[in-house]
XYZ file of C-alpha atoms in Angstrom:
713
model
C 51.069 -20.496 -6.458
C 47.955 -18.435 -6.914
C 47.697 -15.134 -5.086
C 44.671 -14.070 -3.088
C 42.538 -11.491 -4.823
C 42.212 -8.027 -3.320
C 38.855 -7.159 -1.685
C 38.124 -4.571 -4.386
C 38.767 -7.084 -7.150
C 36.663 -9.711 -5.389
C 33.820 -7.205 -5.045
C 34.133 -6.235 -8.710
C 33.990 -9.877 -9.781
C 30.941 -10.539 -7.613
C 29.144 -7.536 -9.090
C 29.989 -8.662 -12.611
C 28.756 -12.165 -11.803
C 25.512 -10.739 -10.412
C 24.970 -8.589 -13.500
C 25.766 -11.529 -15.766
C 23.247 -13.733 -13.975
C 20.529 -11.078 -14.092
C 21.200 -10.387 -17.754
C 20.790 -14.118 -18.394
C 17.315 -14.018 -16.830
C 16.350 -11.060 -19.019
C 17.822 -12.647 -22.141
C 15.983 -15.884 -21.467
C 12.689 -14.110 -20.875
C 12.851 -11.621 -23.734
C 14.031 -14.266 -26.172
C 11.328 -16.761 -25.288
C 8.856 -17.768 -27.977
C 6.248 -17.950 -25.225
C 6.566 -14.193 -24.647
C 6.322 -13.486 -28.369
C 3.214 -15.661 -28.648
C 1.749 -13.963 -25.589
C 2.246 -10.500 -27.104
C 0.729 -11.553 -30.442
C -2.244 -13.132 -28.686
C -2.688 -10.067 -26.464
C -2.437 -7.557 -29.309
C -5.177 -9.455 -31.135
C -7.274 -9.632 -27.992
C -6.914 -5.897 -27.295
C -7.781 -5.013 -30.895
C -10.978 -7.041 -30.611
C -11.780 -5.301 -27.320
C -11.514 -1.943 -29.072
C -14.333 -2.975 -31.441
C -16.887 -3.224 -28.624
C -19.292 -0.244 -28.692
C -18.685 2.122 -25.802
C -21.289 3.930 -23.723
C -20.127 5.810 -20.670
C -22.198 8.006 -18.396
C -21.231 9.766 -15.209
C -22.940 12.181 -12.854
C -21.310 15.251 -11.356
C -21.518 16.648 -7.841
C -21.119 15.579 -4.255
C -22.839 12.225 -4.772
C -20.372 11.227 -7.504
C -16.928 10.443 -6.114
C -14.247 10.481 -8.788
C -16.112 12.728 -11.220
C -13.094 15.057 -11.187
C -11.273 12.407 -13.241
C -13.544 13.124 -16.184
C -14.806 16.670 -15.462
C -11.773 18.951 -15.245
C -11.546 22.679 -14.532
C -15.052 22.667 -13.094
C -16.028 24.307 -9.821
C -16.415 22.347 -6.593
C -19.179 19.725 -6.338
C -22.584 20.850 -5.033
C -26.176 19.643 -4.753
C -29.696 20.964 -4.345
C -32.980 19.327 -3.427
C -33.239 17.716 -6.880
C -29.766 16.665 -8.057
C -26.027 17.071 -7.514
C -23.925 19.068 -9.964
C -20.867 21.173 -10.691
C -20.731 24.632 -12.189
C -18.616 24.743 -15.317
C -16.084 27.542 -15.602
C -15.401 29.790 -18.555
C -13.466 26.868 -20.084
C -13.904 23.362 -18.699
C -12.898 19.992 -20.096
C -14.566 16.593 -20.376
C -12.018 13.794 -20.627
C -12.866 10.266 -21.765
C -9.894 7.994 -21.124
C -9.093 5.511 -23.866
C -11.755 6.797 -26.266
C -9.436 8.765 -28.531
C -9.654 6.238 -31.356
C -13.443 6.009 -31.672
C -14.396 7.110 -35.223
C -17.584 8.861 -34.128
C -19.580 9.528 -31.011
C -22.487 11.464 -29.583
C -21.845 13.596 -26.521
C -24.893 14.334 -24.340
C -24.493 16.952 -21.618
C -27.293 17.653 -19.136
C -27.123 21.366 -18.296
C -29.100 24.106 -16.580
C -28.634 27.838 -16.098
C -28.739 27.425 -12.319
C -28.645 30.603 -10.257
C -27.567 32.804 -13.117
C -28.540 36.474 -12.475
C -31.648 37.438 -14.449
C -29.984 40.633 -15.662
C -27.421 38.646 -17.628
C -27.955 37.388 -21.149
C -28.823 33.663 -21.521
C -25.828 31.367 -21.180
C -24.223 30.296 -24.461
C -22.086 27.167 -24.470
C -19.770 25.872 -27.173
C -18.280 22.367 -27.298
C -14.922 21.957 -29.036
C -12.650 19.061 -29.871
C -9.193 20.507 -30.412
C -9.757 23.150 -33.103
C -13.124 21.810 -34.267
C -16.372 23.374 -33.054
C -18.951 20.620 -32.483
C -21.813 22.956 -31.716
C -23.133 25.971 -29.839
C -26.273 26.003 -27.699
C -28.217 28.486 -25.621
C -28.915 26.868 -22.264
C -32.500 27.467 -21.260
C -34.458 26.949 -18.044
C -34.711 23.453 -16.602
C -32.200 20.620 -16.393
C -32.109 19.373 -20.004
C -29.797 17.224 -22.180
C -27.945 18.805 -25.121
C -26.453 16.660 -27.910
C -23.204 17.172 -29.836
C -21.915 14.926 -32.630
C -18.233 14.114 -32.999
C -16.179 12.591 -35.842
C -12.545 11.517 -35.487
C -9.646 13.089 -37.371
C -7.971 9.663 -37.609
C -4.917 10.246 -35.412
C -3.470 6.886 -34.311
C -1.664 8.482 -31.376
C -4.822 9.875 -29.814
C -5.293 7.998 -26.536
C -7.973 10.041 -24.795
C -10.950 11.952 -26.137
C -11.076 15.473 -24.690
C -13.860 17.980 -25.234
C -13.684 21.615 -24.213
C -16.848 23.115 -22.746
C -16.600 26.884 -23.317
C -19.125 29.318 -21.826
C -19.150 32.547 -23.844
C -20.669 34.723 -21.106
C -19.623 33.429 -17.644
C -20.039 35.478 -14.482
C -17.998 35.745 -11.253
C -19.121 34.586 -7.810
C -17.230 35.135 -4.548
C -18.086 31.680 -3.206
C -16.469 29.886 -6.138
C -12.840 29.739 -7.217
C -13.582 29.857 -10.939
C -16.030 31.892 -13.042
C -19.478 30.330 -13.312
C -20.707 29.057 -16.654
C -23.620 26.630 -16.459
C -24.754 23.873 -14.115
C -23.723 20.406 -15.371
C -25.293 17.380 -13.680
C -24.691 14.496 -16.096
C -22.515 13.610 -19.091
C -22.972 10.685 -21.465
C -20.864 9.527 -24.404
C -22.154 7.027 -26.962
C -19.424 5.735 -29.262
C -19.915 3.082 -31.941
C -17.974 1.917 -35.040
C -19.045 3.624 -38.243
C -19.936 1.730 -41.453
C -18.137 -1.406 -40.307
C -14.823 0.432 -40.116
C -12.515 -1.347 -37.613
C -11.065 0.692 -34.770
C -7.288 0.685 -34.581
C -6.102 0.734 -30.955
C -4.329 3.796 -29.636
C -0.644 3.082 -30.187
C 0.606 4.579 -26.877
C -2.006 2.661 -24.911
C -1.340 -0.558 -26.805
C 2.392 -0.165 -26.174
C 1.822 0.297 -22.425
C -0.489 -2.717 -22.219
C 1.971 -4.961 -24.051
C 4.826 -3.636 -21.898
C 2.833 -4.539 -18.776
C 2.424 -8.113 -20.021
C 6.105 -8.371 -20.927
C 7.122 -7.217 -17.457
C 4.754 -9.624 -15.730
C 6.184 -12.436 -17.847
C 9.686 -11.387 -16.777
C 8.530 -11.330 -13.154
C 7.526 -14.957 -13.477
C 10.764 -16.048 -15.134
C 12.888 -14.211 -12.553
C 10.904 -15.640 -9.625
C 11.521 -19.175 -10.901
C 8.389 -20.026 -12.870
C 8.868 -21.886 -16.130
C 8.385 -19.904 -19.311
C 5.093 -21.666 -19.998
C 3.831 -21.010 -16.472
C 4.827 -17.358 -16.771
C 3.017 -17.297 -20.105
C -0.146 -18.639 -18.476
C 0.024 -15.908 -15.811
C 0.475 -13.360 -18.589
C -2.396 -14.787 -20.631
C -4.694 -14.608 -17.619
C -3.753 -10.972 -17.084
C -4.196 -10.252 -20.816
C -7.714 -11.671 -20.701
C -8.549 -9.543 -17.648
C -7.143 -6.426 -19.329
C -9.092 -7.146 -22.515
C -12.336 -7.485 -20.563
C -11.599 -4.221 -18.764
C -10.690 -2.558 -22.062
C -13.908 -3.662 -23.676
C -16.375 -3.114 -20.837
C -14.707 -0.970 -18.157
C -12.397 1.251 -20.172
C -13.083 4.501 -18.251
C -11.851 2.783 -15.077
C -8.855 0.978 -16.587
C -7.285 3.835 -18.492
C -6.887 6.687 -15.936
C -4.185 4.891 -13.906
C -2.582 3.095 -16.876
C 0.600 5.190 -16.862
C 1.076 4.811 -13.102
C 0.288 1.100 -13.387
C 2.933 0.273 -15.955
C 5.543 2.426 -14.178
C 4.891 0.580 -10.912
C 5.054 -2.773 -12.685
C 8.357 -1.704 -14.238
C 9.718 -0.650 -10.838
C 8.608 -3.945 -9.298
C 11.127 -5.934 -11.388
C 14.382 -4.541 -9.917
C 12.767 -4.555 -6.464
C 11.912 -8.234 -6.967
C 15.529 -8.964 -7.849
C 16.685 -7.054 -4.775
C 14.268 -8.899 -2.502
C 15.141 -12.368 -3.760
C 18.886 -11.759 -3.600
C 18.891 -10.149 -0.156
C 16.658 -12.927 1.187
C 18.935 -15.649 -0.207
C 22.001 -13.917 1.214
C 20.330 -13.480 4.613
C 19.358 -17.146 4.982
C 22.684 -18.246 3.503
C 21.336 -20.454 0.743
C 19.247 -20.429 -2.407
C 15.506 -20.152 -1.830
C 13.788 -23.399 -2.924
C 12.256 -22.849 -6.347
C 8.698 -23.674 -5.312
C 8.902 -21.140 -2.465
C 10.650 -18.447 -4.510
C 7.964 -18.626 -7.206
C 5.103 -17.765 -4.885
C 7.111 -15.367 -2.750
C 8.177 -13.354 -5.794
C 4.713 -13.293 -7.319
C 3.132 -12.206 -4.020
C 5.697 -9.438 -3.543
C 5.094 -7.983 -7.002
C 1.302 -8.148 -6.596
C 1.336 -6.427 -3.201
C 3.710 -3.704 -4.358
C 1.835 -2.901 -7.563
C -1.665 -2.983 -6.058
C -0.796 -0.685 -3.168
C 1.473 1.680 -5.090
C -0.959 1.975 -8.005
C -3.824 2.666 -5.595
C -1.915 5.415 -3.790
C -0.858 7.007 -7.067
C -4.250 6.607 -8.740
C -5.541 9.946 -10.100
C -8.815 9.474 -8.186
C -7.120 8.910 -4.805
C -8.014 11.605 -2.259
C -5.242 12.309 0.221
C -5.558 12.743 3.989
C -2.182 13.213 5.740
C -0.080 12.316 2.715
C 0.878 15.823 1.596
C 1.486 16.891 5.190
C 4.160 14.176 5.362
C 5.617 15.297 2.034
C 5.856 18.871 3.310
C 7.851 17.654 6.303
C 10.377 16.094 3.908
C 10.597 19.359 1.990
C 10.952 21.347 5.218
C 13.989 19.254 6.129
C 15.814 20.624 3.079
C 14.280 24.078 2.775
C 14.139 25.124 6.454
C 16.334 22.716 8.433
C 16.361 24.972 11.500
C 12.573 25.013 11.720
C 12.454 21.300 10.972
C 14.704 20.317 13.876
C 13.282 22.996 16.171
C 9.785 21.538 15.967
C 11.023 18.211 17.298
C 13.632 19.125 19.894
C 12.907 22.628 21.195
C 10.388 21.624 23.836
C 9.974 24.932 25.649
C 9.647 27.331 22.746
C 9.394 25.283 19.595
C 6.350 24.251 17.645
C 5.386 20.641 17.174
C 4.468 19.032 13.896
C 0.875 20.149 14.470
C 1.882 23.738 15.208
C 0.964 23.607 18.898
C 3.201 25.670 21.166
C 5.758 24.296 23.625
C 6.375 21.128 21.711
C 2.998 19.593 22.525
C 0.843 17.979 19.884
C -2.915 17.610 20.025
C -3.815 13.986 19.408
C -7.132 14.694 17.720
C -8.744 11.318 18.266
C -8.018 11.483 22.002
C -8.718 15.204 22.421
C -5.757 15.817 24.762
C -2.430 17.623 24.614
C 0.332 15.135 24.066
C 3.980 16.144 24.390
C 5.344 13.268 22.334
C 4.890 13.867 18.581
C 6.202 11.495 15.951
C 9.930 11.373 15.547
C 11.268 12.642 12.198
C 12.799 9.274 11.277
C 10.621 8.603 8.236
C 11.221 12.091 6.861
C 14.980 11.560 7.147
C 14.623 8.118 5.567
C 12.710 9.538 2.586
C 14.635 12.836 2.367
C 16.944 11.753 -0.529
C 13.877 11.488 -2.773
C 13.398 15.265 -2.468
C 16.831 15.771 -4.049
C 15.694 13.782 -7.072
C 12.263 15.447 -7.216
C 12.737 18.899 -5.632
C 9.964 21.291 -4.640
C 6.223 20.754 -4.321
C 6.390 18.094 -6.993
C 3.712 15.471 -7.723
C 6.569 13.167 -8.713
C 7.933 13.430 -5.159
C 4.521 12.407 -3.831
C 4.469 9.428 -6.221
C 8.027 8.449 -5.269
C 7.247 8.535 -1.542
C 4.161 6.413 -2.198
C 6.298 3.871 -4.047
C 8.753 3.863 -1.140
C 5.883 3.218 1.285
C 4.522 0.428 -0.929
C 7.994 -1.142 -1.052
C 8.269 -1.006 2.751
C 4.976 -2.873 2.940
C 5.676 -5.392 0.183
C 9.234 -6.185 1.310
C 7.793 -7.307 4.661
C 6.804 -10.471 2.793
C 10.491 -11.319 2.388
C 11.148 -10.417 6.024
C 8.388 -12.612 7.405
C 9.658 -15.460 5.219
C 13.154 -14.938 6.659
C 11.758 -15.025 10.216
C 9.913 -18.282 9.542
C 13.008 -19.811 7.909
C 15.260 -18.813 10.806
C 12.777 -20.197 13.305
C 12.086 -23.614 11.761
C 14.330 -24.224 8.769
C 14.012 -24.571 5.021
C 11.160 -27.053 4.770
C 8.718 -26.403 7.601
C 9.694 -22.768 8.107
C 9.964 -22.001 4.403
C 6.539 -23.353 3.521
C 4.961 -21.582 6.506
C 6.774 -18.386 5.555
C 5.256 -18.351 2.089
C 1.733 -18.806 3.506
C 2.391 -16.097 6.099
C 3.625 -13.773 3.363
C 0.446 -14.277 1.364
C -1.717 -13.495 4.392
C 0.366 -10.478 5.424
C 0.231 -8.880 2.015
C -3.520 -8.611 1.588
C -5.414 -8.759 4.894
C -8.019 -5.940 5.049
C -6.305 -3.872 7.770
C -3.140 -3.642 5.670
C -4.740 -0.833 3.641
C -5.492 1.434 6.627
C -2.081 3.127 6.797
C -2.064 3.667 3.025
C -5.465 5.297 3.300
C -4.436 7.647 6.111
C -0.933 8.461 4.916
C 0.663 6.634 7.844
C 4.136 6.477 6.322
C 5.731 6.659 9.780
C 3.928 3.532 10.954
C 4.852 1.668 7.758
C 8.531 2.330 8.428
C 8.058 1.284 12.063
C 6.500 -2.058 11.074
C 9.248 -2.697 8.532
C 11.968 -1.992 11.101
C 10.146 -4.163 13.645
C 10.311 -7.200 11.356
C 13.976 -6.490 10.619
C 14.563 -6.438 14.368
C 12.812 -9.791 14.870
C 14.841 -11.368 12.064
C 18.090 -10.013 13.536
C 17.034 -11.072 17.039
C 16.556 -14.681 15.957
C 19.923 -14.583 14.222
C 21.604 -13.145 17.339
C 20.204 -15.651 19.838
C 21.131 -18.513 17.514
C 24.747 -17.344 17.396
C 27.620 -18.881 19.365
C 28.987 -15.759 21.027
C 27.131 -13.695 23.597
C 28.516 -10.299 22.644
C 28.852 -10.150 18.900
C 28.137 -8.011 15.897
C 24.719 -9.599 15.429
C 23.606 -8.411 18.855
C 24.836 -4.902 18.142
C 23.078 -4.781 14.774
C 19.894 -6.166 16.333
C 20.113 -3.485 19.022
C 20.445 -0.762 16.416
C 17.442 -2.167 14.530
C 15.450 -2.179 17.765
C 16.442 1.419 18.449
C 15.347 2.630 15.038
C 12.085 0.638 15.268
C 11.323 2.279 18.612
C 12.178 5.679 17.133
C 9.987 5.279 14.065
C 6.655 5.659 15.858
C 5.492 6.227 19.419
C 3.068 3.288 19.235
C 5.977 1.004 18.335
C 7.899 2.307 21.338
C 4.941 1.330 23.521
C 4.051 -2.034 21.955
C 7.439 -3.360 20.879
C 9.118 -1.942 23.954
C 6.664 -3.765 26.214
C 7.185 -6.981 24.253
C 10.977 -6.784 24.576
C 10.730 -6.312 28.345
C 8.197 -9.139 28.735
C 10.250 -11.440 26.512
C 13.375 -10.745 28.567
C 11.671 -11.897 31.769
C 10.089 -14.884 29.971
C 13.499 -16.067 28.790
C 15.202 -15.222 32.079
C 12.737 -17.342 34.059
C 13.769 -20.520 32.200
C 17.288 -21.972 32.522
C 17.364 -23.147 28.883
C 16.706 -19.660 27.522
C 18.771 -17.535 29.908
C 21.556 -17.111 27.380
C 18.958 -15.671 25.006
C 17.789 -13.373 27.820
C 21.334 -12.100 28.369
C 21.695 -11.351 24.680
C 18.335 -9.642 24.662
C 19.539 -7.536 27.599
C 22.451 -6.336 25.468
C 20.208 -5.770 22.480
C 17.574 -3.997 24.568
C 20.148 -1.769 26.241
C 21.420 -0.657 22.855
C 17.917 -0.183 21.432
C 16.334 1.662 24.335
C 19.497 3.677 24.881
C 19.559 4.774 21.267
C 15.862 5.710 21.238
C 16.117 7.684 24.495
C 19.371 9.411 23.580
C 18.304 10.481 20.098
C 14.705 11.463 20.754
C 12.512 10.251 23.600
C 14.840 11.478 26.314
C 14.131 15.050 25.230
C 10.428 14.534 25.974
C 10.665 12.359 29.052
C 10.206 15.146 31.616
C 7.335 16.809 29.735
C 5.671 13.447 29.220
C 5.787 12.633 32.929
C 4.647 16.107 34.009
C 2.106 16.964 31.276
C 1.011 14.074 29.080
C 0.707 11.291 31.624
C -1.294 13.402 34.134
C -3.588 14.591 31.326
C -4.055 10.999 30.196
C -4.911 9.754 33.684
C -7.179 12.716 34.375
C -9.185 12.160 31.203
C -9.405 8.432 31.858
C -10.596 9.063 35.409
C -13.165 11.696 34.459
C -14.708 10.044 31.398
C -13.819 6.386 31.921
C -12.451 6.075 28.394
C -10.201 7.856 25.922
C -10.558 8.279 22.185
C -14.085 6.928 21.863
C -15.941 10.164 21.081
C -17.542 10.107 17.640
C -17.154 13.883 17.213
C -13.369 13.499 17.470
C -13.146 10.321 15.421
C -15.258 11.569 12.516
C -17.126 8.259 12.274
C -18.446 5.391 14.373
C -15.904 3.823 16.699
C -14.743 0.343 15.755
C -14.435 -1.241 19.195
C -14.560 -4.685 20.707
C -11.968 -7.437 20.349
C -13.836 -9.842 18.095
C -15.511 -7.131 15.951
C -12.047 -5.745 15.229
C -10.655 -9.180 14.458
C -13.506 -9.829 12.060
C -13.260 -6.510 10.233
C -9.461 -6.476 10.049
C -8.659 -10.159 9.503
C -12.025 -11.860 8.953
C -11.196 -13.709 12.209
C -9.703 -16.759 10.439
C -5.983 -15.911 10.946
C -6.597 -15.380 14.667
C -8.287 -18.764 15.036
C -5.489 -20.404 13.042
C -2.952 -18.578 15.222
C -4.450 -20.179 18.327
C -4.134 -23.560 16.631
C -0.588 -22.690 15.658
C 0.557 -21.744 19.160
C -0.837 -25.055 20.425
C 0.697 -27.191 17.663
C 4.105 -25.639 18.375
C 3.971 -26.732 22.023
C 6.348 -29.682 21.400
C 9.108 -27.096 20.954
C 8.822 -26.450 24.706
C 9.539 -30.049 25.690
C 12.823 -31.227 27.194
C 14.135 -32.623 23.912
C 13.704 -29.251 22.180
C 16.827 -27.155 21.733
C 17.277 -23.928 23.713
C 16.823 -21.954 20.491
C 13.502 -23.678 19.754
C 12.291 -22.916 23.274
C 13.386 -19.298 22.918
C 11.520 -18.993 19.618
C 8.368 -20.412 21.177
C 8.762 -17.873 23.967
C 8.812 -15.104 21.363
C 5.504 -16.253 19.855
C 3.886 -16.692 23.275
C 5.070 -13.312 24.608
C 4.028 -11.552 21.403
C 0.569 -13.092 21.615
C 0.275 -12.235 25.313
C 1.216 -8.588 24.736
C -1.304 -8.376 21.902
C -4.077 -9.701 24.139
C -3.030 -7.330 26.923
C -3.267 -4.278 24.688
C -6.536 -5.568 23.242
C -7.894 -5.218 26.791
C -6.403 -1.720 27.067
C -8.083 -0.802 23.784
C -11.494 -1.368 25.363
C -10.863 1.728 27.492
C -8.233 3.641 25.525
C -8.651 3.729 21.742
C -5.307 2.542 20.380
C -6.327 3.476 16.827
C -5.853 -0.127 15.638
C -2.107 0.023 16.335
C -2.243 -3.157 18.431
C -3.943 -4.989 15.583
C -1.301 -3.847 13.123
C 1.400 -4.859 15.595
C -0.051 -8.367 15.907
C -0.636 -8.918 12.179
C 2.761 -10.546 11.411
C 2.365 -12.865 14.404
C -1.130 -13.975 13.371
C 0.095 -14.619 9.825
C 3.150 -16.566 11.009
C 1.198 -18.750 13.429
C -1.440 -19.354 10.740
C 1.297 -20.508 8.396
C 2.726 -22.844 11.022
C -0.722 -24.301 11.758
C -1.460 -24.968 8.086
C 1.930 -26.593 7.458
C 1.488 -28.780 10.550
C -1.873 -29.876 9.147
C -0.247 -30.516 5.766
C 2.438 -32.722 7.298
C -0.189 -34.670 9.214
C -2.289 -35.296 6.093
C 0.788 -36.180 4.021
C 1.666 -38.882 6.550
C -1.553 -40.690 5.617
C -0.080 -41.529 2.193
C -3.218 -40.633 0.289
C -2.737 -38.459 -2.785
C -6.034 -36.632 -2.395
C -5.033 -35.421 1.084
C -1.812 -33.854 -0.182
C -3.676 -31.086 -1.990
C -5.993 -30.185 0.903
C -3.742 -27.677 2.702
C -2.309 -26.030 -0.449
C -5.887 -25.600 -1.687
C -7.060 -24.226 1.666
C -4.089 -21.857 1.816
C -4.739 -20.508 -1.673
C -8.451 -20.089 -0.919
C -7.684 -18.242 2.327
C -5.152 -15.900 0.691
C -7.476 -15.233 -2.258
C -10.409 -14.623 0.100
C -8.481 -12.124 2.236
C -7.026 -10.528 -0.894
C -10.521 -10.066 -2.322
C -11.838 -8.595 0.925
C -8.878 -6.233 1.086
C -9.177 -5.214 -2.566
C -12.836 -4.311 -2.099
C -11.823 -2.033 0.774
C -8.995 -0.540 -1.291
C -11.197 -0.038 -4.359
C -13.854 1.702 -2.243
C -11.211 3.945 -0.710
C -9.560 4.895 -4.005
C -12.702 5.499 -6.064
C -15.382 6.461 -3.554
C -13.444 7.789 -0.557
C -15.008 5.206 1.747
C -12.426 5.020 4.529
C -11.307 1.571 5.698
C -12.761 0.286 8.977
C -10.860 1.671 11.940
C -10.155 5.036 10.341
C -10.553 8.087 12.495
């Protein structure tokens, strides 16, 4: 008779099985001839791209966002009535990413003496490459170009081309941080092959590019794509990289290191997401769904993490959040005091008596953010201690994972609501819409890590809620876990407490009013009691009295005196984005909202008598969520909610859009015409690609040109 295995042995065997299965995926991918052919093809393609003559020119100064990527150790950007510029220092550098292997080049620097004191000798400038002097010039009056010729030393490891601009007789100025050399307004590099000599690619850069393609190929294999399909995805990326390498090299190369590190990190996170999702729903994800879900997850994670960690990205609140994480470890007393000592402590903004000034509203507010995100991210500071750029990058990757993993969560919600076929297909479409809609970049732009955690916890709560109300027992572990998830979601951000809290209360009464859903209402009462109790006991209860006696009266007074709150341009820093449909257009391009209305109508049969109580409860969730969104959209016309209501509604709009499109697909498939079967998949892909493009334009403008996304302020 066989004996039952001990729990520890069972766990060990399951871990070994998991590792064996994952190793099999890696072995299959790395051993594939398709990957080897892809790498050979790509290496040839990249080598050809290196042969294209390179000409790169950039201006310096306040009109040239991102010039600090290429002009390093210069003074701050300035401008006059004629042109924008930067003062060089005693020793400044000009960095040309990816140009280290050019055999020869001409460097043209447009310089002027600027406001150099007349008593000083004329400015003398030398240009060096490593230990080689390329030339020395005396900068005269006027804004004139000066030419310097460069020849390579033949190093195959040289990735970037760096010139040192050395001023021999700089002078100090109290208004500048660095000594002043000369005024530099424009730099141009002209690089061409010499005497037909081929250019050998930089080995470190070539290795990173080929590693990127290998990892993307492995993504595809792990997500369920065939080796050939994964090879086609890789070949498409290789072609795009080759075009960028040949014609847009100065823009491709600066984030290359961050890009390949994020792509590397995406693989284990993909494995985690697919396995947790399969375990949550209790069965293997259908291959066709897993393919797209995995690919979308990796794309969302890499695009958003690489943008945040891009060298040209200008931070807003990001480092402030990082400092709060560091304060937790370095000064724990001060950290906790700023959140819980209401009468004498300082808030996160430094305002006395625990009150925070909400800048966009212009009022004292005694309810600052809870420290939940800082506690959540605190372990990263043990790995990267101190004021460390690596800690900043790690927190950004954590934030990007919170955002990207919502794709798995929204898929789980759709699956739990309507099953493997209808729910699964709708979940994949919803995931594609959720990952790239234009508003999804706003929190990344502002450094809204707290809100990202709140949205992630909110979707976890919804998934657990559906699981709890579909369970047999009224008081069970699922209800307790869902209550804890609700509590942490409410704690994560004050806007979530307001929006999600209102939804939970409204949903309770919606379910209670209908006999078929009263059991769900009773379970929600248990869940809500746990969630609200946890949030009040751990944090909000400490601020309840001050909120009722200070914040709420100030809010009502300002609303009564001015008729609106948070709509003053001077406080927002830019034009207010107001109006329901203008916001829907800018944030979602309106289409998901219109599809959501179709979706809520097409799901009406789930309210009929023959529908199960669970189906009626699920429909109640969608209807209550939509109603609360519309209610707060009305509130936003008077009180600027800073787009929080739009962010709160985004998962709902994406889910209902997915349901509407799958309903349309099923209707067309019933007509038994082959041409109709591809209509909805084609429309879905077009819609996701369109929203992704619109979002990427916003993200690109934010990263490179510091053009804030709509709704910022």
